Structures are given as structure tokens and as C-alpha cells.
Amino acid sequence: MERLSRARRVRALYRCWPAAGVVAALGLSPAAQADDIADLQREMKDMQRHYDAELKRLQSSYEARLRRLEAKLKQAETKPSAAPKQEASTISSAAPPQPLADPPQGQLPNSYPALAPAAATEPAPAVAPGGAAAQAGSFNPAIGIVLQGKASYFGKNPDSYFVRGFPLGDEAGPGRRGLSLGESEINFQANADPYLFGNLTLSIDPDNHVSIEEAFIQSTSLPGGLTLRAGRFFSGIGYLNEQHSHTWDFADQALPYRVFLNTQYDDDGVQLRWLAPTTQFLELGGEVFRGTAFPAGGPAHVGFGTFNLFAHTGGDIDDSSSYRTGLSWLHTNAHNRTTSVSNAPDDTFTGHSETLIYDTVFKWAPNGNPVEQNLKLQGELFAHYDDGKFNLVPLAGWSTGFYVQAAYQFMPRWRVGARYDQVLGNRQSGPLAGSTVDNLGTTARRASAMLEYNTSEFGRFRLQYNRDWSRGAPDDQAILQYVISLGAHGAHLF
Amino acid sequence: MKCRSLCLVACALLLCAGTVPAQALQIFACEPEWGALATELGGDKVTVFTATTAQQDPHQIQARPALIAQLRGADLVICTGAELEVGWMPILLRQAANGRIQPGSPGYFEAAQQVRLLDIPTRLDRAEGDIHAAGNPHIQTDPRNIAAVAAALARRLAQVDPANAAAYAGRAQAFAGRWNTAMQGWAQRAAAIRGQTIGAYHKSWTYLEDWLGLHEAGTVEPKPGIPPSSQYLAQLISEWPAKNVRAVIYTAYEDPRGSEFVAQRINATAIMLPFTVGGSGRARDLFGLFDDTIDRLVDGLAGGAGGRR
């Protein structure tokens, strides 16, 4: 039966080709003239012919293979079978004699007459890993695509955005005014073999720059609860750091992540995780990174600049609620790291930073069924220590930050959310007074509210309002956003 | 200092992990029906953890930490497959750090591979809603499927835990006997409702309808996974009486309002069916599940007009 469905799937794919071709052709020739139409029609006919021929070829090859298989099946059936096999046939013979219903009308040509009844009564062999996967295409990785776009209003010019008291990485800005594309994402993933899984996520920014967001391999069968990962990936620290932007509950990242981690710590490295053999979820992990991502950076490091440790634990409180909480410590080194400031020369920093994160997330749904209603509460607390030279002047000190947020689905399709986030820098005296790292006695903070409408689990529209005191005086911001997922059904982290 | 005590704790945990005595086969069942079946076939040779309840929509489960922890120690995973768990199992399996239960290994068992699937879509397009490329995954509503899965699962249990192979074979034989008798009883009782037309909330009942010879006029959901609009409900109310829809059936985890709204207005009965083990007070095991399902259906369809059962 597996084979039947695959055959149908193949046909469904082939059926799409001519249509896709037309769409592409139309898209490429906006001013379609008579000649173009004739060309198009010819092309369509060609494609149709090609499609038909291909279909025939596939059909005949499948029929031949099915006949061979049926012969084999008959042969196997006539042989004396083992004890459990006999049970199976006792059960099915006692079952009401009518076979399972015919396949839905008009879907199958009458080319698989013998298989359907045989399949209805005879369960497939229990262990047939990959037995039916005969097509070349079936080894293709799963492909998922995320499309995002926004219309944004910012009271203050977002290009000169800053957070009082902090140097910022290049991703920390709030975006651009007006209509713009968000980040488009293409994800490929598959198992390489029984031991390895591979994942590639490409990100394309609105300016057409393609970047590798994640490209890693991961072990699937190490003993002792160990999982090893290597490549480029979002660090496992905190809670939001690992979550891709399309799964966020707000259109932008929380302030402490913006300020301390340039939205997310994403770097080249290796990760080892150990999952405790307990019913309480307990996971310990550590990572070593190259050290190119903010707050690390600079050309002179040796390529092992960042390391961290994290621990997460969690479980179910009852049928309706569950939680996860964790502690992380990130150590980064910077050598002449430059960060840009609008209307001023770049800042430099050489030294090391320690970032501590405490994260908690709590989820609730009636009876654990989130379809109708669900609630998600989360918060993270940051403490960040810099020790080094900022613009060649010694700088050492702690800064802190946190965010708390709630997202509540009050009926299918609709969610509301609220968030408060802040970061607290330091007052500087001496040569650093009035510089980027001087917060002038203010706390950068922001309050946000959002309303979401989901067309399905793959389509999301969000309206968000921020009142942002990052620069001292308040700034009103509004973002209307869509996040759409295509292709492979991405499973989301907790 | 701190470092040393942390190390000690970690070592203690590791030792604990190493010294756990050989015990019952740990089974992680994705849905309650497979958990119940594993208990029937495994008896005291197995310990069963069921990841979801009858009050939860198996399409939409959070990849909760508790599930990761349970998968870490599992010897055998029993899921429906056919993409029913595609939104949560892949990510759990990747985080579980357990090579024994990865897809393709003997410790990973998919029930849908043991039966013939219906409702295989001819058009793979999410414009059709949340469809499953492999076919309708709600196979447990036909007891003949349970029988086929039981036979295959018994073989798999023997493969994963050869020391108890004889016990599994014996229990499977006994179960098959009891199940056959019960199936005959259900089929006899349901003969009275053969050929009747029902509506369903979601395409959850294809196999049940196939088994009992019921016709489905359509679903309250306009497309799988898409909640109905009031406009669509009105359309059903105008169309279904002509199709002679006698009942609208829904599961324990679905919001009954849409089904009841339509049923009331077309003078049909809204019937909640347990759908899986735990879905009603009587559905305590697989036998109770079908006892209750058949009773509710037969009573509801015989009772004819009005109200909710």
C-alpha cells in the first residue's frame, strides 16, 4: 500500500509541473504578446507530452514491480507460516468478510487489481525498513520554507537606533520603516545514515544577502544519552536563543537578547548534550565556538574563543501544564571587536564577557489540548559582565536585563500577547562619560502588545505595538507582519 | 570547589544510570490505543508510558520536556505514523539521545504500516487543509486494524525482547481469540445501523464507517484542521437533511459546539464517541472502547431525533 501511495504522490507531483511552468513563464514575461502566448501554448503541449510519457513509463514500471511483488507474496502465503503469522490470519478470517472499501473513485486506473484485497487482510511484514522507498526522490531532504514580511511604523528613525548604555551588534536594530520583506528561510534536513542527522537553514535578508543561519550535523545514536552536534547553529543557552525567528511570539526579539547576544548567539562550533536517564527532564550541555559572533568578535582570536555550559530541566505539572527552566553561562572573548554607532566613529572592545541567563517557560492548555485555548508564559533574566578595554579605556562591570511575556490563545486562530523587557547599563565617569557605554542614568525598557490571527498552523498574521524607551525618550512603534510556512511540516521545540 | 561537587553529582547520576536493574521492557506509546494494545500483549513484561490522552488532539501535541525524558529510556516506541505525529515526534526523537528507537530501527514501530490506509489524497496541497500524504491516520476506529496491528506488534515485541518471545506469542494468541469473539458481537449489534448516513466533525471515522458500512455526508470542518465558519455551518444545515444525515459524530477532544449546532438544526443526534482508550468512562481498555462506541452509535442512531448524547 505504501507503494500505491507513493505512485500517487509521484503522479501528483508530475501533475504540478505544467502548472508550475506556466506560472513561471507568465511571471517572466509580464507583457505577454501573441507570439509569447503561442510559445507558451507550444511549451505547455511539450510539457504535457513529456508528462504523459513520463507517467506511462512510471506506471508500467510500477505495474511490473507490483506483479513481481504479488507473485512473491503468493509464494510466501503458500509456505507454512510461523505462529504469530497464523494469529494474524485467524483474526482476519474471522473479521467481517467484506474487504475494506474500494479506493476513492477515479484515483487509480484499474492496474492494481490483486493488491488491494491482499493488502486488506495480510499485514505488511513487521520490519521492512525502507522496503518501499524505491524512488530516487524519496531520499531528498525534507524542505521547509518560511516567508515573512512586514509593514512597520517607527516614530524615530530606526537607522539611528541605539540602546542607551550598550554597544550593539549588527543585527540588533529594529528593522526598517514601511513595507519590507522579513527574513526568508529555507531549511533542508534529513538523516545521513543510521548515526547522523544533517540540517541546513539558509536565510535570505530583504537586501538579497544569503547567509547560512544553521548548518550542522548531529548524532542520532550515541550511547549514554549523549548527543553531539557540529557545524554552525544557534547556541543552546537560554530559551529564546535556540528558537528560529518564525516561532517567536513577537515580531522582534526581547531587549536582553538584542543587547547582550545580538538577538541570538549563532556561531561555528561543537555541542555536547547529555540527557539524564530520569523521568524528570534534565539536560546538561556545553559548547565551544569559534567566537565570531557578538559579543565575541575580532580578527585576532584563535578560533576557540567562546565556550558555555547550560542545564535545562522540566516536566509536566499535571495533564494541563508543563514547564522548562534552565541556567546558562556563556564566556566570550573579543579582540578589537568593532561596533558601529550612527554619526560617530566605531567603538572597539577588547576583553572578555560573561553572560548568565536564567530562563523559564510555562505552558498551559485545558487537558493539555492546545487546539482551543492555550497559554504560554516565559521570562528570562540576564546578568552580563564585561572586563576589558572599551575604546582603549579600561572598562569592567555588570549590567542586567530581563523580559517577561505572555501569549494567550483565547479561541481557535486568535492569540493575544504582552511583553515587558528592559536592560540596565551603567553610569560612566571619566573618559567613558557620555560614550556608548554610558547609560546617563536611564533604564532602556520597552512594553509591547500583540494580536495574532492564524489562518492555520502554517499561516500567521500579527499586529504588534511597542512603546520603546531604549533611547531614553519614548518611541511608538507598530508592526504588521505575516509568517507563512511552506513544505515539510516543521516540528517546533517546546 | 563548586566544580568538584558538580562533578560528584554528575558521577552519581551516571552511576544510577548504570546500576538500574534489568526490568520490564519500556514502551513509549504515542496514543492511548497503542498503549492499551501494548498492555494487552505485554502484560507484566512491559511498562507502558502513553504520551497523549483521549482529551488531546494527537495532531497537535507540544514537544514537552517530559516526553523527551520518557523517550530517553524507551526500548520500543509505538506510534500511529502516517504523519499523524509529524508535528512533534521528529523533534522529540532528535532530542531523546536514544539510538534504539530512531525510525528504521526495531525499537520504532508504526501501526499505520500494518494496515491498508484509506483517504489517500490525490492532490498534495495544503490548500486542502492539514492532509496526510500517506492516507488517513485514524486507523484505530476499525477493530480489524487493531487485530492486524496486534499481530505485527506481537512479532515486534518478540524481536525487541527475545527473552520473553514465548510470553508475547501466548498473550497475542489469547488476545486474538478474545478480540475475534468481541468483533463478531460488535458487528452483529451494529448490523442494525448499516447503510445509515452520518456527518463527522473531522475525518476521524473513515475506518469505522468502512467497517460498519456507514456513509459519511461530510465533515463539520470545511477542510481537515480548519475550524468551521458560521457560513459553512449554515451550508451544512441546508445540505445535510437532503442527504438524510442521522447523526453528527465527534471525538472527546473536539469542541462539541459545531457538531451540536448542526445536529440540532437538522434534527439529527450529536454523538460523542470516545475515539480512543480513555475517551469515555467505559473506554477503559480496547474492548471497552468498542463496546462503548457501538452502544453510543447504535443508541444514537436508533434514538433518532434531537439533542445530544
Tab-separated table of N, CA, C and O in Angstrom, chain A residues 141-234:
chain	number	residue	atom	x	y	z
A	141	PRO	N	16.147	15.494	1.122
A	141	PRO	CA	15.864	16.005	2.458
A	141	PRO	C	14.479	16.655	2.497
A	141	PRO	O	13.964	17.092	1.470
A	142	ALA	N	13.913	16.714	3.696
A	142	ALA	CA	12.669	17.462	3.874
A	142	ALA	C	12.978	18.941	3.694
A	142	ALA	O	13.983	19.440	4.205
A	143	ILE	N	12.154	19.629	2.955
A	143	ILE	CA	12.392	21.045	2.676
A	143	ILE	C	11.272	21.870	3.281
A	143	ILE	O	10.098	21.581	3.079
A	144	GLY	N	11.658	22.857	4.060
A	144	GLY	CA	10.676	23.773	4.627
A	144	GLY	C	11.061	25.201	4.280
A	144	GLY	O	12.243	25.551	4.255
A	145	ILE	N	10.089	26.007	3.994
A	145	ILE	CA	10.351	27.390	3.621
A	145	ILE	C	9.518	28.297	4.518
A	145	ILE	O	8.358	27.997	4.799
A	146	VAL	N	10.131	29.376	4.984
A	146	VAL	CA	9.391	30.353	5.775
A	146	VAL	C	9.445	31.689	5.057
A	146	VAL	O	10.522	32.155	4.680
A	147	LEU	N	8.287	32.268	4.847
A	147	LEU	CA	8.189	33.576	4.206
A	147	LEU	C	7.701	34.583	5.237
A	147	LEU	O	6.747	34.322	5.954
A	148	GLN	N	8.383	35.713	5.306
A	148	GLN	CA	7.984	36.740	6.264
A	148	GLN	C	7.973	38.094	5.590
A	148	GLN	O	8.803	38.375	4.730
A	149	GLY	N	7.060	38.918	6.015
A	149	GLY	CA	7.025	40.283	5.506
A	149	GLY	C	6.382	41.199	6.527
A	149	GLY	O	5.650	40.729	7.400
A	150	LYS	N	6.684	42.500	6.464
A	150	LYS	CA	6.137	43.428	7.452
A	150	LYS	C	5.797	44.770	6.852
A	150	LYS	O	6.364	45.178	5.839
A	151	ALA	N	4.929	45.433	7.548
A	151	ALA	CA	4.751	46.872	7.351
A	151	ALA	C	4.991	47.479	8.722
A	151	ALA	O	4.361	47.075	9.692
A	152	SER	N	5.970	48.406	8.812
A	152	SER	CA	6.376	48.905	10.126
A	152	SER	C	6.238	50.414	10.204
A	152	SER	O	6.492	51.128	9.226
A	153	TYR	N	5.868	50.867	11.372
A	153	TYR	CA	5.879	52.294	11.655
A	153	TYR	C	6.819	52.515	12.829
A	153	TYR	O	6.718	51.841	13.865
A	154	PHE	N	7.778	53.409	12.672
A	154	PHE	CA	8.653	53.795	13.778
A	154	PHE	C	8.591	55.305	13.924
A	154	PHE	O	8.824	56.025	12.946
A	155	GLY	N	8.290	55.775	15.122
A	155	GLY	CA	8.261	57.217	15.348
A	155	GLY	C	9.632	57.822	15.129
A	155	GLY	O	9.776	58.874	14.508
A	156	LYS	N	10.669	57.149	15.644
A	156	LYS	CA	12.047	57.638	15.467
A	156	LYS	C	12.729	56.823	14.388
A	156	LYS	O	12.412	55.644	14.205
A	157	ASN	N	13.687	57.445	13.723
A	157	ASN	CA	14.382	56.774	12.627
A	157	ASN	C	15.053	55.485	13.111
A	157	ASN	O	15.953	55.531	13.951
A	158	PRO	N	14.651	54.334	12.612
A	158	PRO	CA	15.248	53.074	13.098
A	158	PRO	C	16.714	52.910	12.688
A	158	PRO	O	17.444	52.141	13.304
A	159	ASP	N	17.165	53.659	11.690
A	159	ASP	CA	18.568	53.529	11.263
A	159	ASP	C	19.528	54.077	12.309
A	159	ASP	O	20.694	53.692	12.354
A	160	SER	N	19.055	55.012	13.125
A	160	SER	CA	19.945	55.561	14.151
A	160	SER	C	19.618	54.973	15.526
A	160	SER	O	19.895	55.569	16.554
A	161	TYR	N	19.025	53.768	15.504
A	161	TYR	CA	18.624	53.106	16.757
A	161	TYR	C	19.825	52.849	17.660
A	161	TYR	O	20.914	52.492	17.196
A	162	PHE	N	19.633	53.075	18.941
A	162	PHE	CA	20.646	52.655	19.913
A	162	PHE	C	19.927	52.316	21.210
A	162	PHE	O	18.745	52.655	21.385
A	163	VAL	N	20.624	51.607	22.080
A	163	VAL	CA	20.093	51.324	23.408
A	163	VAL	C	21.051	51.976	24.390
A	163	VAL	O	22.241	51.641	24.408
A	164	ARG	N	20.536	52.912	25.176
A	164	ARG	CA	21.419	53.736	25.995
A	164	ARG	C	22.226	52.871	26.967
A	164	ARG	O	21.654	52.113	27.746
A	165	GLY	N	23.550	52.974	26.817
A	165	GLY	CA	24.439	52.272	27.734
A	165	GLY	C	25.084	51.026	27.141
A	165	GLY	O	25.878	50.375	27.797
A	166	PHE	N	24.747	50.701	25.872
A	166	PHE	CA	25.254	49.426	25.330
A	166	PHE	C	25.753	49.559	23.887
A	166	PHE	O	25.096	50.181	23.057
A	167	PRO	N	26.906	48.942	23.603
A	167	PRO	CA	27.297	48.780	22.199
A	167	PRO	C	26.436	47.666	21.597
A	167	PRO	O	26.121	46.691	22.278
A	168	LEU	N	26.045	47.813	20.347
A	168	LEU	CA	25.146	46.832	19.741
A	168	LEU	C	25.789	46.130	18.554
A	168	LEU	O	26.550	46.733	17.799
A	169	GLY	N	25.443	44.864	18.359
A	169	GLY	CA	25.867	44.120	17.175
A	169	GLY	C	25.069	44.543	15.957
A	169	GLY	O	24.114	45.332	16.056
A	170	ASP	N	25.415	43.976	14.817
A	170	ASP	CA	24.823	44.455	13.561
A	170	ASP	C	23.376	44.006	13.340
A	170	ASP	O	22.692	44.511	12.477
A	171	GLU	N	22.912	43.036	14.146
A	171	GLU	CA	21.549	42.534	13.948
A	171	GLU	C	20.552	43.144	14.929
A	171	GLU	O	19.361	42.806	14.902
A	172	ALA	N	21.045	44.016	15.807
A	172	ALA	CA	20.217	44.429	16.943
A	172	ALA	C	19.189	45.489	16.589
A	172	ALA	O	18.331	45.812	17.400
A	173	GLY	N	19.244	46.040	15.396
A	173	GLY	CA	18.327	47.114	15.030
A	173	GLY	C	16.883	46.651	14.955
A	173	GLY	O	16.594	45.460	14.891
A	174	PRO	N	15.955	47.602	14.974
A	174	PRO	CA	14.547	47.233	14.990
A	174	PRO	C	13.950	46.957	13.611
A	174	PRO	O	12.779	46.619	13.526
A	175	GLY	N	14.725	47.095	12.553
A	175	GLY	CA	14.170	46.859	11.218
A	175	GLY	C	14.045	48.169	10.465
A	175	GLY	O	14.665	49.164	10.824
A	176	ARG	N	13.239	48.163	9.410
A	176	ARG	CA	13.115	49.378	8.615
A	176	ARG	C	11.676	49.842	8.545
A	176	ARG	O	10.758	49.093	8.813
A	177	ARG	N	11.553	51.108	8.187
A	177	ARG	CA	10.218	51.693	8.097
A	177	ARG	C	9.487	51.211	6.857
A	177	ARG	O	10.103	50.877	5.859
A	178	GLY	N	8.186	51.222	6.935
A	178	GLY	CA	7.359	50.964	5.757
A	178	GLY	C	7.249	49.489	5.430
A	178	GLY	O	7.422	48.626	6.284
A	179	LEU	N	6.989	49.240	4.164
A	179	LEU	CA	6.828	47.863	3.730
A	179	LEU	C	8.193	47.238	3.522
A	179	LEU	O	9.073	47.850	2.927
A	180	SER	N	8.390	46.050	4.016
A	180	SER	CA	9.649	45.365	3.730
A	180	SER	C	9.459	43.869	3.903
A	180	SER	O	8.565	43.417	4.621
A	181	LEU	N	10.321	43.166	3.229
A	181	LEU	CA	10.342	41.729	3.380
A	181	LEU	C	11.018	41.423	4.714
A	181	LEU	O	11.942	42.128	5.116
A	182	GLY	N	10.577	40.394	5.396
A	182	GLY	CA	11.318	39.936	6.562
A	182	GLY	C	12.372	38.958	6.088
A	182	GLY	O	12.708	38.903	4.908
A	183	GLU	N	12.873	38.185	7.034
A	183	GLU	CA	13.871	37.189	6.677
A	183	GLU	C	13.167	35.989	6.027
A	183	GLU	O	12.211	35.459	6.571
A	184	SER	N	13.627	35.583	4.854
A	184	SER	CA	13.101	34.371	4.230
A	184	SER	C	14.036	33.223	4.592
A	184	SER	O	15.250	33.408	4.630
A	185	GLU	N	13.455	32.085	4.845
A	185	GLU	CA	14.272	30.987	5.375
A	185	GLU	C	14.000	29.715	4.578
A	185	GLU	O	12.846	29.418	4.260
A	186	ILE	N	15.059	29.014	4.236
A	186	ILE	CA	14.900	27.717	3.579
A	186	ILE	C	15.618	26.688	4.423
A	186	ILE	O	16.797	26.859	4.751
A	187	ASN	N	14.917	25.651	4.765
A	187	ASN	CA	15.502	24.630	5.630
A	187	ASN	C	15.470	23.264	4.948
A	187	ASN	O	14.466	22.874	4.370
A	188	PHE	N	16.609	22.594	5.007
A	188	PHE	CA	16.701	21.217	4.499
A	188	PHE	C	17.136	20.348	5.662
A	188	PHE	O	18.057	20.712	6.378
A	189	GLN	N	16.519	19.194	5.816
A	189	GLN	CA	17.028	18.282	6.842
A	189	GLN	C	16.725	16.834	6.502
A	189	GLN	O	15.726	16.527	5.865
A	190	ALA	N	17.633	15.983	6.908
A	190	ALA	CA	17.460	14.548	6.661
A	190	ALA	C	18.487	13.787	7.489
A	190	ALA	O	19.479	14.359	7.954
A	191	ASN	N	18.228	12.508	7.654
A	191	ASN	CA	19.245	11.641	8.232
A	191	ASN	C	20.263	11.309	7.155
A	191	ASN	O	19.901	11.052	6.004
A	192	ALA	N	21.530	11.346	7.516
A	192	ALA	CA	22.573	10.985	6.561
A	192	ALA	C	22.745	9.472	6.526
A	192	ALA	O	22.932	8.869	5.476
A	193	ASP	N	22.672	8.857	7.667
A	193	ASP	CA	22.796	7.406	7.811
A	193	ASP	C	22.228	7.050	9.182
A	193	ASP	O	21.645	7.920	9.826
A	194	PRO	N	22.359	5.814	9.631
A	194	PRO	CA	21.751	5.492	10.936
A	194	PRO	C	22.365	6.234	12.117
A	194	PRO	O	21.860	6.148	13.222
A	195	TYR	N	23.447	6.964	11.877
A	195	TYR	CA	24.138	7.588	13.002
A	195	TYR	C	24.074	9.117	12.989
A	195	TYR	O	24.344	9.748	13.992
A	196	LEU	N	23.777	9.689	11.818
A	196	LEU	CA	23.905	11.137	11.676
A	196	LEU	C	22.680	11.774	11.048
A	196	LEU	O	22.072	11.231	10.132
A	197	PHE	N	22.389	12.953	11.570
A	197	PHE	CA	21.318	13.791	11.040
A	197	PHE	C	21.953	15.090	10.574
A	197	PHE	O	22.909	15.564	11.177
A	198	GLY	N	21.462	15.637	9.490
A	198	GLY	CA	22.029	16.889	8.985
A	198	GLY	C	20.946	17.922	8.770
A	198	GLY	O	19.803	17.594	8.454
A	199	ASN	N	21.306	19.184	8.970
A	199	ASN	CA	20.337	20.271	8.877
A	199	ASN	C	21.018	21.505	8.271
A	199	ASN	O	22.101	21.885	8.684
A	200	LEU	N	20.365	22.089	7.288
A	200	LEU	CA	20.877	23.332	6.700
A	200	LEU	C	19.748	24.343	6.670
A	200	LEU	O	18.664	24.060	6.158
A	201	THR	N	19.991	25.522	7.240
A	201	THR	CA	18.997	26.592	7.164
A	201	THR	C	19.647	27.804	6.528
A	201	THR	O	20.615	28.355	7.057
A	202	LEU	N	19.133	28.192	5.379
A	202	LEU	CA	19.626	29.378	4.695
A	202	LEU	C	18.677	30.522	4.988
A	202	LEU	O	17.464	30.344	5.008
A	203	SER	N	19.268	31.666	5.214
A	203	SER	CA	18.454	32.831	5.492
A	203	SER	C	18.749	33.884	4.434
A	203	SER	O	19.907	34.134	4.107
A	204	ILE	N	17.709	34.458	3.889
A	204	ILE	CA	17.888	35.484	2.875
A	204	ILE	C	17.292	36.768	3.420
A	204	ILE	O	16.108	36.812	3.767
A	205	ASP	N	18.110	37.810	3.538
A	205	ASP	CA	17.588	39.040	4.117
A	205	ASP	C	16.948	39.895	3.019
A	205	ASP	O	17.081	39.591	1.833
A	206	PRO	N	16.239	40.936	3.404
A	206	PRO	CA	15.499	41.711	2.393
A	206	PRO	C	16.412	42.342	1.342
A	206	PRO	O	15.957	42.722	0.270
A	207	ASP	N	17.715	42.464	1.644
A	207	ASP	CA	18.648	43.023	0.663
A	207	ASP	C	19.280	41.941	-0.201
A	207	ASP	O	20.332	42.165	-0.810
A	208	ASN	N	18.677	40.767	-0.241
A	208	ASN	CA	19.108	39.678	-1.110
A	208	ASN	C	20.420	39.031	-0.689
A	208	ASN	O	21.072	38.388	-1.506
A	209	HIS	N	20.862	39.251	0.536
A	209	HIS	CA	22.063	38.551	1.007
A	209	HIS	C	21.666	37.194	1.563
A	209	HIS	O	20.799	37.112	2.432
A	210	VAL	N	22.316	36.171	1.047
A	210	VAL	CA	22.055	34.828	1.552
A	210	VAL	C	23.070	34.526	2.636
A	210	VAL	O	24.263	34.769	2.453
A	211	SER	N	22.613	34.048	3.762
A	211	SER	CA	23.575	33.647	4.783
A	211	SER	C	23.197	32.280	5.324
A	211	SER	O	22.040	31.867	5.245
A	212	ILE	N	24.203	31.593	5.837
A	212	ILE	CA	23.946	30.285	6.453
A	212	ILE	C	23.592	30.530	7.894
A	212	ILE	O	24.434	30.961	8.679
A	213	GLU	N	22.345	30.315	8.217
A	213	GLU	CA	21.922	30.525	9.587
A	213	GLU	C	22.343	29.331	10.440
A	213	GLU	O	22.911	29.480	11.500
A	214	GLU	N	22.022	28.139	9.935
A	214	GLU	CA	22.452	26.930	10.623
A	214	GLU	C	22.916	25.918	9.575
A	214	GLU	O	22.293	25.787	8.519
A	215	ALA	N	23.981	25.222	9.853
A	215	ALA	CA	24.429	24.113	9.001
A	215	ALA	C	25.164	23.162	9.929
A	215	ALA	O	26.310	23.401	10.293
A	216	PHE	N	24.456	22.139	10.372
A	216	PHE	CA	25.106	21.278	11.361
A	216	PHE	C	24.785	19.817	11.118
A	216	PHE	O	23.831	19.471	10.426
A	217	ILE	N	25.626	18.982	11.668
A	217	ILE	CA	25.352	17.554	11.727
A	217	ILE	C	25.154	17.182	13.193
A	217	ILE	O	25.686	17.849	14.077
A	218	GLN	N	24.390	16.155	13.430
A	218	GLN	CA	24.089	15.780	14.808
A	218	GLN	C	24.014	14.268	14.905
A	218	GLN	O	23.476	13.612	14.010
A	219	SER	N	24.546	13.752	15.994
A	219	SER	CA	24.492	12.295	16.192
A	219	SER	C	23.070	11.886	16.551
A	219	SER	O	22.333	12.654	17.161
A	220	THR	N	22.680	10.681	16.139
A	220	THR	CA	21.349	10.196	16.494
A	220	THR	C	21.399	8.969	17.392
A	220	THR	O	20.380	8.568	17.927
A	221	SER	N	22.560	8.357	17.514
A	221	SER	CA	22.559	7.084	18.250
A	221	SER	C	23.800	6.896	19.106
A	221	SER	O	24.294	5.794	19.238
A	222	LEU	N	24.311	7.968	19.707
A	222	LEU	CA	25.400	7.789	20.663
A	222	LEU	C	24.833	7.155	21.926
A	222	LEU	O	23.683	7.370	22.274
A	223	PRO	N	25.635	6.350	22.611
A	223	PRO	CA	25.135	5.731	23.847
A	223	PRO	C	25.122	6.725	25.009
A	223	PRO	O	25.652	7.827	24.892
A	224	GLY	N	24.500	6.320	26.090
A	224	GLY	CA	24.576	7.072	27.344
A	224	GLY	C	23.835	8.386	27.349
A	224	GLY	O	24.116	9.258	28.166
A	225	GLY	N	22.908	8.574	26.448
A	225	GLY	CA	22.138	9.811	26.446
A	225	GLY	C	22.896	11.007	25.896
A	225	GLY	O	22.517	12.149	26.127
A	226	LEU	N	23.966	10.744	25.161
A	226	LEU	CA	24.785	11.838	24.631
A	226	LEU	C	24.354	12.192	23.212
A	226	LEU	O	23.983	11.325	22.423
A	227	THR	N	24.407	13.466	22.905
A	227	THR	CA	24.169	13.943	21.553
A	227	THR	C	25.263	14.935	21.207
A	227	THR	O	25.526	15.867	21.966
A	228	LEU	N	25.892	14.717	20.074
A	228	LEU	CA	26.984	15.573	19.649
A	228	LEU	C	26.547	16.303	18.400
A	228	LEU	O	25.927	15.707	17.506
A	229	ARG	N	26.865	17.578	18.347
A	229	ARG	CA	26.475	18.384	17.197
A	229	ARG	C	27.692	19.190	16.771
A	229	ARG	O	28.469	19.643	17.605
A	230	ALA	N	27.854	19.377	15.471
A	230	ALA	CA	28.974	20.175	14.978
A	230	ALA	C	28.531	20.968	13.771
A	230	ALA	O	27.708	20.515	12.979
A	231	GLY	N	29.100	22.147	13.620
A	231	GLY	CA	28.762	22.993	12.489
A	231	GLY	C	28.403	24.382	12.967
A	231	GLY	O	28.938	24.854	13.973
A	232	ARG	N	27.505	25.029	12.258
A	232	ARG	CA	27.017	26.339	12.707
A	232	ARG	C	25.601	26.159	13.213
A	232	ARG	O	24.786	25.526	12.560
A	233	PHE	N	25.325	26.689	14.366
A	233	PHE	CA	23.985	26.511	14.942
A	233	PHE	C	23.745	27.550	16.020
A	233	PHE	O	24.681	28.182	16.510
A	234	PHE	N	22.462	27.721	16.356
A	234	PHE	CA	22.089	28.585	17.465
A	234	PHE	C	22.471	27.879	18.760
A	234	PHE	O	22.098	26.722	18.977
